[in-house]
Amino acid sequence: MVVKRRRPKPLLIVIVIGILMIIMAFIWIFLSSPVDRSDDTEVKIEITAGVGTQGIADILKENNLIRSKFIFTAHVKLHNVKSLKAATYIFSPNMNLNEIVKILEEGNAYNPDLVVLTFKEGQNIPDYAKLIATQTNNSYEEVISIINNKDYIN
């Protein structure tokens, strides 16, 4: 009696591979999506110089900003991201992986001590002192005294 081995049908193999690829795509999309779409709370993250992609992934995962460290590092490599900048960032759990990586790649000018002041025609020093006082921890009187202090200005 001769036993014939059945060869797997090529169509069946293609279907199985196709189904596996679809499942993997859904997993990738899920793991790249925001951790919580409805949570817009701000999370302050500091990335120090010398921290690599894996270290950044650890920080983001600890702060519940990404779903998977592996998917983050794979995303960075697959999208050929040259470098992730060291800075202080504000992220939220409703940001997806693309948004987070784009911000990290471009760098961030976030500085909590920065006050943006636009000089407009017709405004004077007391007007600007009020504006500075509202945007900082200083009172109006403190701002005026600093402005009038010749040693501070020099």
Tab-separated table of C-alpha atoms in Angstrom:
chain	number	residue	atom	x	y	z
A	1	MET	CA	0.000	0.000	0.000
A	2	VAL	CA	1.442	3.318	-1.093
A	3	VAL	CA	0.697	6.355	1.036
A	4	LYS	CA	0.291	9.511	-0.959
A	5	ARG	CA	1.272	12.756	0.716
A	6	ARG	CA	-1.111	15.534	0.143
A	7	ARG	CA	0.514	18.743	-0.894
A	8	PRO	CA	-0.987	21.846	0.608
A	9	LYS	CA	-2.927	23.791	-1.928
A	10	PRO	CA	-1.272	27.065	-2.935
A	11	LEU	CA	-4.561	28.918	-2.668
A	12	LEU	CA	-4.987	27.814	0.951
A	13	ILE	CA	-1.481	29.019	1.819
A	14	VAL	CA	-2.154	32.416	0.210
A	15	ILE	CA	-5.443	32.757	2.108
A	16	VAL	CA	-3.823	31.897	5.449
A	17	ILE	CA	-0.964	34.359	4.850
A	18	GLY	CA	-3.474	37.032	3.810
A	19	ILE	CA	-5.548	36.528	6.958
A	20	LEU	CA	-2.424	36.697	9.133
A	21	MET	CA	-1.363	39.941	7.447
A	22	ILE	CA	-4.804	41.479	8.022
A	23	ILE	CA	-4.713	40.474	11.692
A	24	MET	CA	-1.223	41.939	12.080
A	25	ALA	CA	-2.363	45.195	10.423
A	26	PHE	CA	-5.262	45.518	12.863
A	27	ILE	CA	-2.936	44.875	15.806
A	28	TRP	CA	-0.489	47.512	14.494
A	29	ILE	CA	-3.287	50.060	14.040
A	30	PHE	CA	-4.647	49.366	17.527
A	31	LEU	CA	-1.227	49.662	19.182
A	32	SER	CA	-0.503	52.898	17.269
A	33	SER	CA	-3.772	54.511	18.294
A	34	PRO	CA	-4.185	56.881	21.263
A	35	VAL	CA	-4.200	55.278	24.688
A	36	ASP	CA	-7.384	57.173	25.631
A	37	ARG	CA	-9.113	59.252	22.957
A	38	SER	CA	-11.240	61.128	25.496
A	39	ASP	CA	-8.397	62.033	27.902
A	40	ASP	CA	-6.878	65.390	27.039
A	41	THR	CA	-4.970	65.894	30.281
A	42	GLU	CA	-1.491	67.261	29.734
A	43	VAL	CA	1.468	65.126	30.752
A	44	LYS	CA	4.826	66.862	31.041
A	45	ILE	CA	7.720	64.691	29.856
A	46	GLU	CA	11.402	65.522	29.985
A	47	ILE	CA	13.693	63.801	27.509
A	48	THR	CA	17.310	64.356	28.473
A	49	ALA	CA	20.219	64.389	26.061
A	50	GLY	CA	21.664	60.957	25.353
A	51	VAL	CA	18.443	59.016	25.895
A	52	GLY	CA	17.904	56.608	23.019
A	53	THR	CA	14.750	55.417	21.339
A	54	GLN	CA	14.290	52.582	23.835
A	55	GLY	CA	14.701	54.978	26.775
A	56	ILE	CA	12.148	57.356	25.287
A	57	ALA	CA	9.784	54.421	24.754
A	58	ASP	CA	10.197	53.496	28.432
A	59	ILE	CA	9.386	57.064	29.536
A	60	LEU	CA	6.325	57.275	27.283
A	61	LYS	CA	5.032	53.869	28.428
A	62	GLU	CA	5.556	54.738	32.118
A	63	ASN	CA	3.455	57.860	31.598
A	64	ASN	CA	0.728	55.901	29.764
A	65	LEU	CA	1.192	57.789	26.484
A	66	ILE	CA	1.847	54.777	24.236
A	67	ARG	CA	0.435	51.257	24.221
A	68	SER	CA	3.586	49.373	23.225
A	69	LYS	CA	7.298	50.108	23.529
A	70	PHE	CA	8.009	47.649	20.715
A	71	ILE	CA	5.579	49.344	18.317
A	72	PHE	CA	7.083	52.763	19.191
A	73	THR	CA	10.643	51.660	18.412
A	74	ALA	CA	9.486	49.815	15.272
A	75	HIS	CA	7.581	52.911	14.133
A	76	VAL	CA	10.684	55.078	14.580
A	77	LYS	CA	12.807	52.618	12.577
A	78	LEU	CA	10.257	51.953	9.833
A	79	HIS	CA	9.630	55.665	9.276
A	80	ASN	CA	13.371	56.337	9.146
A	81	VAL	CA	13.280	58.947	11.923
A	82	LYS	CA	16.784	60.392	12.076
A	83	SER	CA	16.777	61.685	15.642
A	84	LEU	CA	14.462	62.371	18.531
A	85	LYS	CA	15.238	65.683	20.216
A	86	ALA	CA	15.942	66.139	23.918
A	87	ALA	CA	13.572	68.693	25.456
A	88	THR	CA	10.617	69.097	27.759
A	89	TYR	CA	7.367	68.118	26.084
A	90	ILE	CA	3.675	68.287	26.818
A	91	PHE	CA	1.765	65.246	25.551
A	92	SER	CA	-1.673	63.854	26.272
A	93	PRO	CA	-3.102	60.319	26.179
A	94	ASN	CA	-5.367	61.291	23.258
A	95	MET	CA	-2.371	61.682	20.903
A	96	ASN	CA	-1.590	58.878	18.484
A	97	LEU	CA	1.856	57.452	17.807
A	98	ASN	CA	2.385	59.504	14.633
A	99	GLU	CA	1.720	62.767	16.487
A	100	ILE	CA	4.062	61.876	19.347
A	101	VAL	CA	6.909	60.811	17.041
A	102	LYS	CA	6.494	63.918	14.863
A	103	ILE	CA	6.743	66.194	17.897
A	104	LEU	CA	9.782	64.312	19.213
A	105	GLU	CA	11.461	64.476	15.807
A	106	GLU	CA	10.859	68.195	15.301
A	107	GLY	CA	11.861	69.079	18.845
A	108	ASN	CA	9.967	71.344	21.120
A	109	ALA	CA	10.297	74.916	22.189
A	110	TYR	CA	8.235	74.341	25.334
A	111	ASN	CA	9.651	76.387	28.168
A	112	PRO	CA	7.449	76.959	31.220
A	113	ASP	CA	9.412	80.127	32.059
A	114	LEU	CA	8.916	81.666	28.619
A	115	VAL	CA	6.663	84.712	28.361
A	116	VAL	CA	5.732	85.871	24.882
A	117	LEU	CA	5.378	89.621	24.716
A	118	THR	CA	4.283	91.508	21.602
A	119	PHE	CA	5.024	95.216	21.570
A	120	LYS	CA	2.099	97.105	20.084
A	121	GLU	CA	1.966	100.706	19.069
A	122	GLY	CA	0.334	102.905	21.682
A	123	GLN	CA	1.050	100.694	24.700
A	124	ASN	CA	3.431	101.775	27.422
A	125	ILE	CA	5.529	100.256	30.202
A	126	PRO	CA	2.667	99.975	32.760
A	127	ASP	CA	0.571	98.076	30.167
A	128	TYR	CA	3.392	95.604	29.590
A	129	ALA	CA	4.044	95.324	33.335
A	130	LYS	CA	0.400	94.274	33.818
A	131	LEU	CA	0.729	91.705	31.028
A	132	ILE	CA	3.951	90.294	32.511
A	133	ALA	CA	2.365	90.146	35.967
A	134	THR	CA	-0.615	88.147	34.666
A	135	GLN	CA	1.631	85.612	32.897
A	136	THR	CA	4.172	85.136	35.700
A	137	ASN	CA	4.309	84.657	39.454
A	138	ASN	CA	5.215	88.323	39.942
A	139	SER	CA	2.932	91.132	41.025
A	140	TYR	CA	2.541	94.340	39.069
A	141	GLU	CA	4.564	96.227	41.699
A	142	GLU	CA	7.430	93.708	41.504
A	143	VAL	CA	7.579	94.001	37.712
A	144	ILE	CA	7.622	97.811	37.872
A	145	SER	CA	10.363	97.790	40.526
A	146	ILE	CA	12.509	95.449	38.377
A	147	ILE	CA	11.965	97.631	35.314
A	148	ASN	CA	13.003	100.716	37.297
A	149	ASN	CA	16.067	98.984	38.803
A	150	LYS	CA	19.016	100.304	36.800
A	151	ASP	CA	21.354	97.565	38.145
A	152	TYR	CA	19.003	94.836	36.841
A	153	ILE	CA	18.773	96.388	33.388
A	154	ASN	CA	22.527	96.838	33.044
